[in-house]
PDB file of C-alpha atoms in Angstrom:
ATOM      1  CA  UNK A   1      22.571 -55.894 -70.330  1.00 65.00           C
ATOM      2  CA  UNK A   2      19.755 -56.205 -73.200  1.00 80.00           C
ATOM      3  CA  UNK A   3      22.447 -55.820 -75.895  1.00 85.00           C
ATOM      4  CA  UNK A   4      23.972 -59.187 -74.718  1.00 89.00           C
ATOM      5  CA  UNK A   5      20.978 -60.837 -75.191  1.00 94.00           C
ATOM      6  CA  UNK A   6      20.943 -60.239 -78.872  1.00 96.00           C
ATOM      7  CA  UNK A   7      22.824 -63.150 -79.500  1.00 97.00           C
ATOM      8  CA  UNK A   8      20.650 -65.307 -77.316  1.00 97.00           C
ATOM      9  CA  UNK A   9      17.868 -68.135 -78.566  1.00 97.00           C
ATOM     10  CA  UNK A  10      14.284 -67.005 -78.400  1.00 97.00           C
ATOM     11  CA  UNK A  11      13.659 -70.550 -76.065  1.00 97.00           C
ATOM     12  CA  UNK A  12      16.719 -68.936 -73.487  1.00 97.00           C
ATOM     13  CA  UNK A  13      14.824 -65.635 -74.105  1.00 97.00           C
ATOM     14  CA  UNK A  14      11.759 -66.991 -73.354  1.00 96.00           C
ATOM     15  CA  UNK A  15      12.634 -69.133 -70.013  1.00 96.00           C
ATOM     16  CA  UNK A  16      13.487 -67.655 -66.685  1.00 94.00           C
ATOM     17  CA  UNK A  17      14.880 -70.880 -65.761  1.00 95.00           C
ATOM     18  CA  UNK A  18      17.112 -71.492 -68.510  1.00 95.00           C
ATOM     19  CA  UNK A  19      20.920 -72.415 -67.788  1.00 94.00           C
ATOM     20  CA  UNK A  20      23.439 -69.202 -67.964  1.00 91.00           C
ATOM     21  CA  UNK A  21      25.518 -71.133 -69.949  1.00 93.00           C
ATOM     22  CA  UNK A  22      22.909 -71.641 -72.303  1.00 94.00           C
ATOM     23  CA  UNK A  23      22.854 -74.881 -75.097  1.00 97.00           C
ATOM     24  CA  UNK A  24      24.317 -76.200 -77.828  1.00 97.00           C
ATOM     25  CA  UNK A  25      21.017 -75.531 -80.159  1.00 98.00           C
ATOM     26  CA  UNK A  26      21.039 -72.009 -78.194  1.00 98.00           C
ATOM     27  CA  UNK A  27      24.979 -71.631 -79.326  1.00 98.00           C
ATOM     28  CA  UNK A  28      23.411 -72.952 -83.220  1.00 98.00           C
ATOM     29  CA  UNK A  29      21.297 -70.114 -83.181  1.00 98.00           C
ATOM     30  CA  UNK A  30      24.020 -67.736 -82.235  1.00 98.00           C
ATOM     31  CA  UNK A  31      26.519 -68.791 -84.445  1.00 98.00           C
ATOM     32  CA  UNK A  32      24.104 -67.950 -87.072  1.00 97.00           C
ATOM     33  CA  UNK A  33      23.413 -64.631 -85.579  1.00 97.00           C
ATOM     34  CA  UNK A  34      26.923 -63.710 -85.476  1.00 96.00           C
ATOM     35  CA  UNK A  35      27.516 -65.289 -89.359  1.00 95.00           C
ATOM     36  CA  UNK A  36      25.136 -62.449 -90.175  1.00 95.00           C
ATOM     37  CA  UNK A  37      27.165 -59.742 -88.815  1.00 95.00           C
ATOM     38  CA  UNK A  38      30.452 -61.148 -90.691  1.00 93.00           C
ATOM     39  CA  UNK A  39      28.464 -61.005 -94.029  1.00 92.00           C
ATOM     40  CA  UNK A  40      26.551 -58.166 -93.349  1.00 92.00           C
ATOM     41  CA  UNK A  41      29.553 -55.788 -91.622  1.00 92.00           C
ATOM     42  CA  UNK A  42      26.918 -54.427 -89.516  1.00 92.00           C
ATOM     43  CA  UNK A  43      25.562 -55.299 -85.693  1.00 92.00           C
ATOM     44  CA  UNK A  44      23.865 -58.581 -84.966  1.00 93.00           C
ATOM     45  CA  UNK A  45      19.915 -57.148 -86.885  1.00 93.00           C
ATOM     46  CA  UNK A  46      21.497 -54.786 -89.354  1.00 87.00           C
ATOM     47  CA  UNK A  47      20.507 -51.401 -89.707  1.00 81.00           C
ATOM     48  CA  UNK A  48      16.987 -51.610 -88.068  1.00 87.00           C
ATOM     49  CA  UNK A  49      14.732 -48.911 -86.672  1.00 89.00           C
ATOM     50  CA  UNK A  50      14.623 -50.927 -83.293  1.00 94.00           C
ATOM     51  CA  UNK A  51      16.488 -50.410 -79.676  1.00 94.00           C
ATOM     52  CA  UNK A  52      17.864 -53.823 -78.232  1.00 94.00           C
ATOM     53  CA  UNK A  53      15.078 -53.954 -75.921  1.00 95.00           C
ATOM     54  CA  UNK A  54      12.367 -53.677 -78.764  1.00 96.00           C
ATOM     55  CA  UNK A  55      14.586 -56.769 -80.767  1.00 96.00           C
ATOM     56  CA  UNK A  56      14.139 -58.847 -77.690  1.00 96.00           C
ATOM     57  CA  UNK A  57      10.407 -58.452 -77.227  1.00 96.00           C
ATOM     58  CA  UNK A  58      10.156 -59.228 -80.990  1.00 95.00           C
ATOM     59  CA  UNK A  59      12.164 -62.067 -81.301  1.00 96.00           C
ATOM     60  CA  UNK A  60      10.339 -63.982 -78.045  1.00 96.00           C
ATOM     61  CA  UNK A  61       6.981 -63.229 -79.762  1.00 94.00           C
ATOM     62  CA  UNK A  62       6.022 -66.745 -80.745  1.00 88.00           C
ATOM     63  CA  UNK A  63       2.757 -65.553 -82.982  1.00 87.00           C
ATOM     64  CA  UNK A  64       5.101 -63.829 -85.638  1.00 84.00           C
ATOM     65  CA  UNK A  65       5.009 -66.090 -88.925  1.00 86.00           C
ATOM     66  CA  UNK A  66       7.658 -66.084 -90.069  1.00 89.00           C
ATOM     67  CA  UNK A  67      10.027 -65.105 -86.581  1.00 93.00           C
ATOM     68  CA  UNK A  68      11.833 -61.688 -86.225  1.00 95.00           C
ATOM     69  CA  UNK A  69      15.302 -62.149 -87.822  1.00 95.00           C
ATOM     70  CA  UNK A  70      17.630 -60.710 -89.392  1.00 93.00           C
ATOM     71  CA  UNK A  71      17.022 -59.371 -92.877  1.00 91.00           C
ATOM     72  CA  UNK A  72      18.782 -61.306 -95.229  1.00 90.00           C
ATOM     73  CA  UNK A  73      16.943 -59.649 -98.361  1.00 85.00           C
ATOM     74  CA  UNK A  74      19.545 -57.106 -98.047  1.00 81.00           C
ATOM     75  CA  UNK A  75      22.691 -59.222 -98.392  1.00 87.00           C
ATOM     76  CA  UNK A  76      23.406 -59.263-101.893  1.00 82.00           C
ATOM     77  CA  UNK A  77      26.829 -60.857-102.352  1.00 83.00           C
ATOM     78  CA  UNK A  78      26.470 -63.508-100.256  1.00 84.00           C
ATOM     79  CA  UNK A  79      26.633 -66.697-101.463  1.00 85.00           C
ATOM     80  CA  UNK A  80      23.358 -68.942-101.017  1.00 87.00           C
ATOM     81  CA  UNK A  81      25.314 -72.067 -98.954  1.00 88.00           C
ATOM     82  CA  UNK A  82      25.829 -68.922 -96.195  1.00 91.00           C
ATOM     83  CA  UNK A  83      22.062 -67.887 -96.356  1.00 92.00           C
ATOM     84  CA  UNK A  84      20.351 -70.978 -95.544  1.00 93.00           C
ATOM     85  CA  UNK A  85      23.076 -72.184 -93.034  1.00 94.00           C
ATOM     86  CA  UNK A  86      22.415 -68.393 -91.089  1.00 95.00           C
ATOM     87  CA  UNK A  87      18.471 -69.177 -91.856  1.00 94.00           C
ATOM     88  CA  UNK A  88      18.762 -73.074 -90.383  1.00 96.00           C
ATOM     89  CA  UNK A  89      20.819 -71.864 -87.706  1.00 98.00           C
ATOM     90  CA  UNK A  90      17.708 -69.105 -86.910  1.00 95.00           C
ATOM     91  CA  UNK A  91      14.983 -71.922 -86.810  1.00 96.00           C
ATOM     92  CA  UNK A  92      12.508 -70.913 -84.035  1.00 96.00           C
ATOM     93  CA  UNK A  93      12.236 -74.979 -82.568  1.00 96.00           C
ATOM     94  CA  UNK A  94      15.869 -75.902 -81.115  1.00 97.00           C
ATOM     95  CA  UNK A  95      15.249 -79.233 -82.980  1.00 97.00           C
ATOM     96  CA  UNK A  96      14.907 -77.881 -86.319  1.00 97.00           C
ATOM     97  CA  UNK A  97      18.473 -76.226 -86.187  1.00 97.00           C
ATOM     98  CA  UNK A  98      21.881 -78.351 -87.267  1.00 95.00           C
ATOM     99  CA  UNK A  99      24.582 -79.635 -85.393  1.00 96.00           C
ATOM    100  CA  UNK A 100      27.734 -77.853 -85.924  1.00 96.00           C
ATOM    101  CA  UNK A 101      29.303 -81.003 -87.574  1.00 96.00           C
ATOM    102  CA  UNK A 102      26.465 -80.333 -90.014  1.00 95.00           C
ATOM    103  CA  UNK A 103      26.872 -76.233 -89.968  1.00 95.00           C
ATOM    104  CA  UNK A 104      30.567 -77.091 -91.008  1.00 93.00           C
ATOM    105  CA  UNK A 105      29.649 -79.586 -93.789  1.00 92.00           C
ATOM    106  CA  UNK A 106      26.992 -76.800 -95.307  1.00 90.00           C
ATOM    107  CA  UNK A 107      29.612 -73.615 -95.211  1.00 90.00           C
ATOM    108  CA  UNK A 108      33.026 -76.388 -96.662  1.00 87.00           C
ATOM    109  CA  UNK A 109      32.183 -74.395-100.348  1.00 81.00           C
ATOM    110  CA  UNK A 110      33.342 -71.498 -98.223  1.00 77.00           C
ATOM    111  CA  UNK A 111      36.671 -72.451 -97.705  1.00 73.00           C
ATOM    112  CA  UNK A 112      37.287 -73.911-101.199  1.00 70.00           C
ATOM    113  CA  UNK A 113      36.644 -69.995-102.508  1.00 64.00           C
ATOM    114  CA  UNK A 114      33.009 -70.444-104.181  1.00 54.00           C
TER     115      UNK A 114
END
């Protein structure tokens, strides 16, 4: 069950009342999660010393500055349009992540080869 959750929003995490389905700045957040595993060829945190259930706990901590994410230091080849639309997409306040209309605009170099 806890590996499923690695693809949920620290605010779903966090909230015991939140909707299963989850929401559309919760699916933001994931889309940039799963972004990171395309560029990265690896699971949804890398290659991390950590067990699903110790990823969890870190990413509901709210006192870590900056949040527990993904380590993007380590992808090399990616281009920086992917970076900051997988770092906007990780933004710890709901509010402070883009639309997908937005998301779509940012990653267009993408499609056009670089």
């Amino acid at each position: 069950m806890e590996q499923k959750l690695l693809w949920r929003a620290p605010e779903l995490l966090r909230d015991p009342n939140a909707p299963p389905a989850g929401t559309q700045k919760g699916d933001v957040y994931s889309f940039g999660i799963i972004l990171y595993e395309i560029i990265a060829r690896s699971g949804p945190f890398g290659q991390i010393d950590k067990t699903p259930s110790e990823i969890i706990k870190c990413v509901m901590r709210r006192d870590r500055n900056p949040p527990f994410r993904p380590q993007v230091s380590k992808l090399e080849d990616a281009f920086d349009c992917i970076i900051d639309c997988m770092q906007e997409c990780w933004a710890e306040e709901p509010e402070d992540r883009s639309d997908f209309k937005t998301i779509r605009t940012k990653l267009r170099p993408m499609r056009k080869g670089m």
